Coordinates of C-alpha atoms and ligand atoms in Angstrom, one line a residue:
X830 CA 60.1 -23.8 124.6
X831 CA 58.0 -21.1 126.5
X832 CA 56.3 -19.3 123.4
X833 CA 55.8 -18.9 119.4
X834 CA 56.2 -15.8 117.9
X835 CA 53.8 -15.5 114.9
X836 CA 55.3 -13.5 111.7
X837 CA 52.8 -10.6 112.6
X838 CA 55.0 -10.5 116.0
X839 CA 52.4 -12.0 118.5
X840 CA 54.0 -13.7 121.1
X841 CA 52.0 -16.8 122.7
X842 CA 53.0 -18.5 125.9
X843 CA 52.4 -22.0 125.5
X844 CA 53.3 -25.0 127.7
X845 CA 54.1 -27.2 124.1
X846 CA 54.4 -26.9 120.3
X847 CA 53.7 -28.9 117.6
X848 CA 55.0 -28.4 114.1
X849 CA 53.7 -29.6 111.5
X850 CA 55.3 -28.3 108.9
X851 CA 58.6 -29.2 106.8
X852 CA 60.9 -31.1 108.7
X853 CA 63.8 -28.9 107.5
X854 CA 61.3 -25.9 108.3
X855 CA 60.4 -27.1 112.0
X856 CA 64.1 -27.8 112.6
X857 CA 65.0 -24.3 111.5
X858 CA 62.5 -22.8 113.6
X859 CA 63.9 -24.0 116.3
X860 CA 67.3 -22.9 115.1
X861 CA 68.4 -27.1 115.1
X862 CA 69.1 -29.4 111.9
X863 CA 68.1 -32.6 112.3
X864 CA 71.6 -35.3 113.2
X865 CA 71.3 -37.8 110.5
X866 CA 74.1 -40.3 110.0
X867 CA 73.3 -39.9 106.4
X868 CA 72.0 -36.5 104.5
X869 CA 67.9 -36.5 104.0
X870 CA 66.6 -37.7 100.7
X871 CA 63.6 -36.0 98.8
X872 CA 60.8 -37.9 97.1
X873 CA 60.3 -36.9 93.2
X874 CA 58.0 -34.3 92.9
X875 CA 55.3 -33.6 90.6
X876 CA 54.2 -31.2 87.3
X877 CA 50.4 -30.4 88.4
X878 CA 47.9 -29.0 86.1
X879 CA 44.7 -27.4 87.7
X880 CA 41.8 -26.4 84.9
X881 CA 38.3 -27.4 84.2
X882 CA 35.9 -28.1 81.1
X883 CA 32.3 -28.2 79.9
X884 CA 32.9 -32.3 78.7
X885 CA 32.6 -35.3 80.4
X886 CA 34.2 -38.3 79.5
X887 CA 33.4 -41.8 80.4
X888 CA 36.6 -42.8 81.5
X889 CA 37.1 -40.3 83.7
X890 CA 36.3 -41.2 88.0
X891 CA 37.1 -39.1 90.8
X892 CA 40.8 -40.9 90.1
X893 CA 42.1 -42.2 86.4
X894 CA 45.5 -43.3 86.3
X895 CA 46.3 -43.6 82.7
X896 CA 49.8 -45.2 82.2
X897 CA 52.2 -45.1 80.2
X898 CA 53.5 -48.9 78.1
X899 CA 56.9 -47.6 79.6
X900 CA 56.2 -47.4 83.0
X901 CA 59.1 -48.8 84.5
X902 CA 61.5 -46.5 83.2
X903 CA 59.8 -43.4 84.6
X904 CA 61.3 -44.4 87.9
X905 CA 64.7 -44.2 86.6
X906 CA 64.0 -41.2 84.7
X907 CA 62.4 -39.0 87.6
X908 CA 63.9 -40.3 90.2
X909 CA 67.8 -41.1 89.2
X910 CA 68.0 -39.8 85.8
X911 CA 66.1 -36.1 86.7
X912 CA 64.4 -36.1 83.2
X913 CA 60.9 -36.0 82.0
X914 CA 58.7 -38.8 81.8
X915 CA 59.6 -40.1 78.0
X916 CA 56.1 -42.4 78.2
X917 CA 54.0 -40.5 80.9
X918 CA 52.1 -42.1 83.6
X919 CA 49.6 -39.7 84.6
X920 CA 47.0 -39.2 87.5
X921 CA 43.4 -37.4 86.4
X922 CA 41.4 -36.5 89.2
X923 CA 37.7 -35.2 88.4
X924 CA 36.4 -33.7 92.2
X925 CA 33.4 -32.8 90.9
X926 CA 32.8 -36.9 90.5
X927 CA 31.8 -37.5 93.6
X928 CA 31.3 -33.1 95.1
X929 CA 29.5 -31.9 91.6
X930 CA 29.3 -28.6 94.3
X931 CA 32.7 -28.3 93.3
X932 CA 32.2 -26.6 90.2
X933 CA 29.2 -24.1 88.5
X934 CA 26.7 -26.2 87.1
X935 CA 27.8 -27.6 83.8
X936 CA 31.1 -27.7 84.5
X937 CA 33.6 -30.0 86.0
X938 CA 37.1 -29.6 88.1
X939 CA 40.3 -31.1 86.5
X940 CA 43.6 -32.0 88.0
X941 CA 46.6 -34.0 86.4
X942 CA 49.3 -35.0 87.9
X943 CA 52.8 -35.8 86.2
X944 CA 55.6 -37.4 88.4
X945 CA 58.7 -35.2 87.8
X946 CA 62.4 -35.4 89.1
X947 CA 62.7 -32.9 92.5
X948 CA 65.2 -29.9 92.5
X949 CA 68.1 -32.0 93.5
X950 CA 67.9 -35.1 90.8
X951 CA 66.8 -32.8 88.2
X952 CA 67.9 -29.1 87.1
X953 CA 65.4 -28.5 84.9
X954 CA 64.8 -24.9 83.5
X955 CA 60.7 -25.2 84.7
X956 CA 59.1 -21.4 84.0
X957 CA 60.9 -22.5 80.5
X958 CA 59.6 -25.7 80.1
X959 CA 56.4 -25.5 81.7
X960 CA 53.8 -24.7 79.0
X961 CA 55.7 -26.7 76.5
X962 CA 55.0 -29.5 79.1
X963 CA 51.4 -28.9 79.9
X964 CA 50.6 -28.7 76.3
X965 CA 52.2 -31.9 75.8
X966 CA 50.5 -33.9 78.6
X967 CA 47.3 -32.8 78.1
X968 CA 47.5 -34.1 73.9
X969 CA 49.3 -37.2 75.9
X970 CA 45.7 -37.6 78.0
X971 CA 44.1 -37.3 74.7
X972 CA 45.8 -39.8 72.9
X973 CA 45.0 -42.3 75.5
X974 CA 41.0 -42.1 75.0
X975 CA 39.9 -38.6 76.4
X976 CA 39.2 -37.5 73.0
X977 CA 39.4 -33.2 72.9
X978 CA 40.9 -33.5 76.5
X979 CA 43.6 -31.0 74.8
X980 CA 41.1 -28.5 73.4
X981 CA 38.4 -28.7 75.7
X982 CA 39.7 -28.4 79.4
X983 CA 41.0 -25.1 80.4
X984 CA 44.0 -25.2 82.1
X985 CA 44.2 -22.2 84.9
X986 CA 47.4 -23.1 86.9
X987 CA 50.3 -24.8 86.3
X988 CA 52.2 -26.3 89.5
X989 CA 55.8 -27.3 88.6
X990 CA 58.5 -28.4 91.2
X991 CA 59.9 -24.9 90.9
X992 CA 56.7 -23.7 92.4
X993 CA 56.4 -25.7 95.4
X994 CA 60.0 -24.7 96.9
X995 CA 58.8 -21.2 96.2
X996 CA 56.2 -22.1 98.3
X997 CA 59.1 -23.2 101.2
X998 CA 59.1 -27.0 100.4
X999 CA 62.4 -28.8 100.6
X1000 CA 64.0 -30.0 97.0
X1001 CA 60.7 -28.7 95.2
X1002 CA 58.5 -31.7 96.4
X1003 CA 55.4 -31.9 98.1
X1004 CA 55.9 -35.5 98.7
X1005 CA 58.8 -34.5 101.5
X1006 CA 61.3 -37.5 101.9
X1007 CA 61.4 -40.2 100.3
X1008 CA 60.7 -43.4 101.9
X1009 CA 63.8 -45.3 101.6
X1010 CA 64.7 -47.7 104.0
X1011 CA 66.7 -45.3 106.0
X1012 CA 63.9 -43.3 106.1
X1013 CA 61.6 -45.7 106.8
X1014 CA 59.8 -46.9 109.9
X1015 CA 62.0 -46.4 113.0
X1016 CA 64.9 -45.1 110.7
X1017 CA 62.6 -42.0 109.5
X1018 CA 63.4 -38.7 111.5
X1019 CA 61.4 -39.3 114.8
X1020 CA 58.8 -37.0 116.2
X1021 CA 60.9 -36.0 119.4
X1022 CA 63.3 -32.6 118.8
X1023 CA 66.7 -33.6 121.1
X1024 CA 67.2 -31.5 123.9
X1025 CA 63.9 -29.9 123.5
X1026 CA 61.2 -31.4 125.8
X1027 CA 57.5 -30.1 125.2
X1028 CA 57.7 -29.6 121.1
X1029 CA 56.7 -32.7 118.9
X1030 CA 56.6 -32.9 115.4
X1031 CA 53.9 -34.2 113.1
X1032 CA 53.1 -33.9 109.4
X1033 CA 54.7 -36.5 106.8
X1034 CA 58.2 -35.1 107.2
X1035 CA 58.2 -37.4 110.5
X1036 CA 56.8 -41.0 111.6
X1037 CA 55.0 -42.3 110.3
X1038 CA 55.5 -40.8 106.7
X1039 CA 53.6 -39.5 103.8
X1040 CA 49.9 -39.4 102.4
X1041 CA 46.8 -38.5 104.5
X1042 CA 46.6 -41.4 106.5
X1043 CA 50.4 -41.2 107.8
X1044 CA 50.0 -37.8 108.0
X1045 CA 47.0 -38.2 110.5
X1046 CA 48.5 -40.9 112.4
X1047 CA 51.1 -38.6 113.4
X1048 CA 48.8 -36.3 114.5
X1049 CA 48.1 -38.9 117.4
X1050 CA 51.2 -39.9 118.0
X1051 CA 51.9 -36.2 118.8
X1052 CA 49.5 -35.7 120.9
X1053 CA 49.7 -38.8 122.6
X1054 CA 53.6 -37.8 123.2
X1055 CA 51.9 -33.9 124.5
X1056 CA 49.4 -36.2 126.9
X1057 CA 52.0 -38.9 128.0
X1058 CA 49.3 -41.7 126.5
X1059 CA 52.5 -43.5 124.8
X1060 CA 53.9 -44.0 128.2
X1061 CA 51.0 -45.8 129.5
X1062 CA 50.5 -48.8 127.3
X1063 CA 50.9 -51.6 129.2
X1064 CA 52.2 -54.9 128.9
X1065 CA 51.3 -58.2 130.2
X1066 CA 53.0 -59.8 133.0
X1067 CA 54.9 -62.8 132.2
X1068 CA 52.6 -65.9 132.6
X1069 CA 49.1 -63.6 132.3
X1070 CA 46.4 -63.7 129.7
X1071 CA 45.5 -60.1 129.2
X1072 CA 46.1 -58.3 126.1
X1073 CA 48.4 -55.6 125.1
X1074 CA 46.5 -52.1 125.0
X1075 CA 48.2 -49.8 122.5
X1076 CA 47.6 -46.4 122.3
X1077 CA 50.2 -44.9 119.7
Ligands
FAD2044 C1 49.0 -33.1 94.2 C2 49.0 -34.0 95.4 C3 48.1 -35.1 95.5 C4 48.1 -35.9 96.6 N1 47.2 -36.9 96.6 C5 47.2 -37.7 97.7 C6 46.2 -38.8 97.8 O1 45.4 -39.0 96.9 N2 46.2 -39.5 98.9 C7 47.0 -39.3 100.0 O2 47.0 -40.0 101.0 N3 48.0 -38.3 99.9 C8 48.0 -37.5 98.8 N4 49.0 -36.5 98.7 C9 49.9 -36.4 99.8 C10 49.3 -35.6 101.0 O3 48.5 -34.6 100.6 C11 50.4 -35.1 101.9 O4 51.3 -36.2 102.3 C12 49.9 -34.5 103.2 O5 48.9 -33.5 102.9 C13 51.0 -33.9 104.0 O6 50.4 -33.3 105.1 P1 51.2 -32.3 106.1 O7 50.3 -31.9 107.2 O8 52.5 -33.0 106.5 O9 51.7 -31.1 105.2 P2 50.7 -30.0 104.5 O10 49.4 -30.5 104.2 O11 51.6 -29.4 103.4 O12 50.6 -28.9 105.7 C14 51.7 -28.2 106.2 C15 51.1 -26.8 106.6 O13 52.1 -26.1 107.2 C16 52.0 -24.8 106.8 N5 53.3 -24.1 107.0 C17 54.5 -24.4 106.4 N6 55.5 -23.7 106.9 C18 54.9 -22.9 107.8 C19 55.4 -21.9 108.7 N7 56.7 -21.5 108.7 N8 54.6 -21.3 109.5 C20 53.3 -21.6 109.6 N9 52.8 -22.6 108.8 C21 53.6 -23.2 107.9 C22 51.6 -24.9 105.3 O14 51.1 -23.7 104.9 C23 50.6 -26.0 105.4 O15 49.3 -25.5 105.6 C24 49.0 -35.7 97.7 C25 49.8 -34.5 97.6 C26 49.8 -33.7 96.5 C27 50.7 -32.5 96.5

């Protein structure tokens, strides 16, 4: 790779690339698909609700998980079955908990998050079903202790799995794939492009997966890949006393 072509046009010599988006997005900007011996598998997505209210409730940290006495079965529902949660599990997050910058004074930023089957366990008619749904977690939430959580928080935007593949992410999820055991540890799709030298890939489409943390890690590993740090760590000789220094 000798240059990236942004979408205004502008072309950019470079001597590498890292991409950190999609997996299915970096592999398509390079016109490649990744060579799996198996096809890719998506993580379930998620129904998000974005608002915020004049209350405060007790209950309610920077993250509440309020769950559901069925529990269980919302595994096999979202991610085999590709229904709705019958007993939801939910996620609150209250920002403004620990930033109260967040918000005008007075007021405080909600979030909640509803696991929900992806595009490909579930075909689920969501600009349909979508206020239907938000109307019915938020009287879940308020069945479960937040008392007027269905009256009193306004709900802005409403983030269904439909609306993150129209925002270009694979299967609807922003969860990317899943980590099964084939696409887990050193069987998840590795952060070298075959055939293609100085581009790496980071993000949680890659090693070593997803959530902030994995996400950074591969940050390092791709640079350390750019650098040519992973080369360098060393190993004892056999019989010495030294330690192992790793750097990736
Ligand atoms: C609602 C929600 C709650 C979460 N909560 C947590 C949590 O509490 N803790 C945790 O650890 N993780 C959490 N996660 C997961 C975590 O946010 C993700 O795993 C992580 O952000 C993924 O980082 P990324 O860099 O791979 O992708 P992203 O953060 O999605 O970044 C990819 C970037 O690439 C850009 N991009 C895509 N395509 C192109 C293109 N063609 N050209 C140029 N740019 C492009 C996108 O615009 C985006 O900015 C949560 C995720 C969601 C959705």
């Amino acid at each position: 790779m000798s240059a990236v072509v942004t979408a205004e046009g502008e072309r950019l010599a470079c001597d590498a690339v890292v991409l950190a988006t999609e997996l299915t997005t970096a592999y398509a900007l390079l016109g490649a698909r990744p060579r799996r011996p198996v096809p890719l598998r998506y993580s379930p997505s998620a129904v998000v609700l974005h608002g915020s209210t004049h209350r405060e409730w007790q209950a309610l940290d920077h993250h509440t998980l309020f769950f559901g006495g069925a529990w269980r079965r919302t595994f096999a529902e979202i991610a085999r079955e590709g229904r709705l949660m019958s007993d939801p599990s939910l996620l609150v997050t209250r920002p403004t908990a620990t930033d109260p910058a967040l918000a005008p004074p007075g007021r405080q930023v909600i979030s909640v998050l509803a696991p929900a089957p992806n595009l490909h366990t579930g075909r689920l008619d969501w600009p349909g079903l979508a206020p239907a749904y938000r109307d019915e977690l938020l009287h879940t939430l308020a069945g479960r202790g937040l008392d007027g959580f269905a009256h009193d928080v306004t709900i802005d935007e409403v983030v269904t799995p439909r609306t993150w593949a129209e925002r270009g992410l694979a299967a609807g999820t922003p969860f990317s794939l899943s980590h099964t055991l084939l696409q887990t540890g050193p069987f998840r799709p590795a952060n070298r492009v075959r055939g293609i030298d100085n581009v790496v890939l980071a993000g949680c489409g890659t090693v070593p997966g997803v959530g902030i943390p994995p996400v950074l890690i591969s940050g390092r590993l791709a640079a350390a890949r750019l650098t040519g740090e992973h080369r360098t760590r060393r190993r004892p000789r056999a019989g010495a006393s030294s330690s192992v220094r790793s750097t990736s």
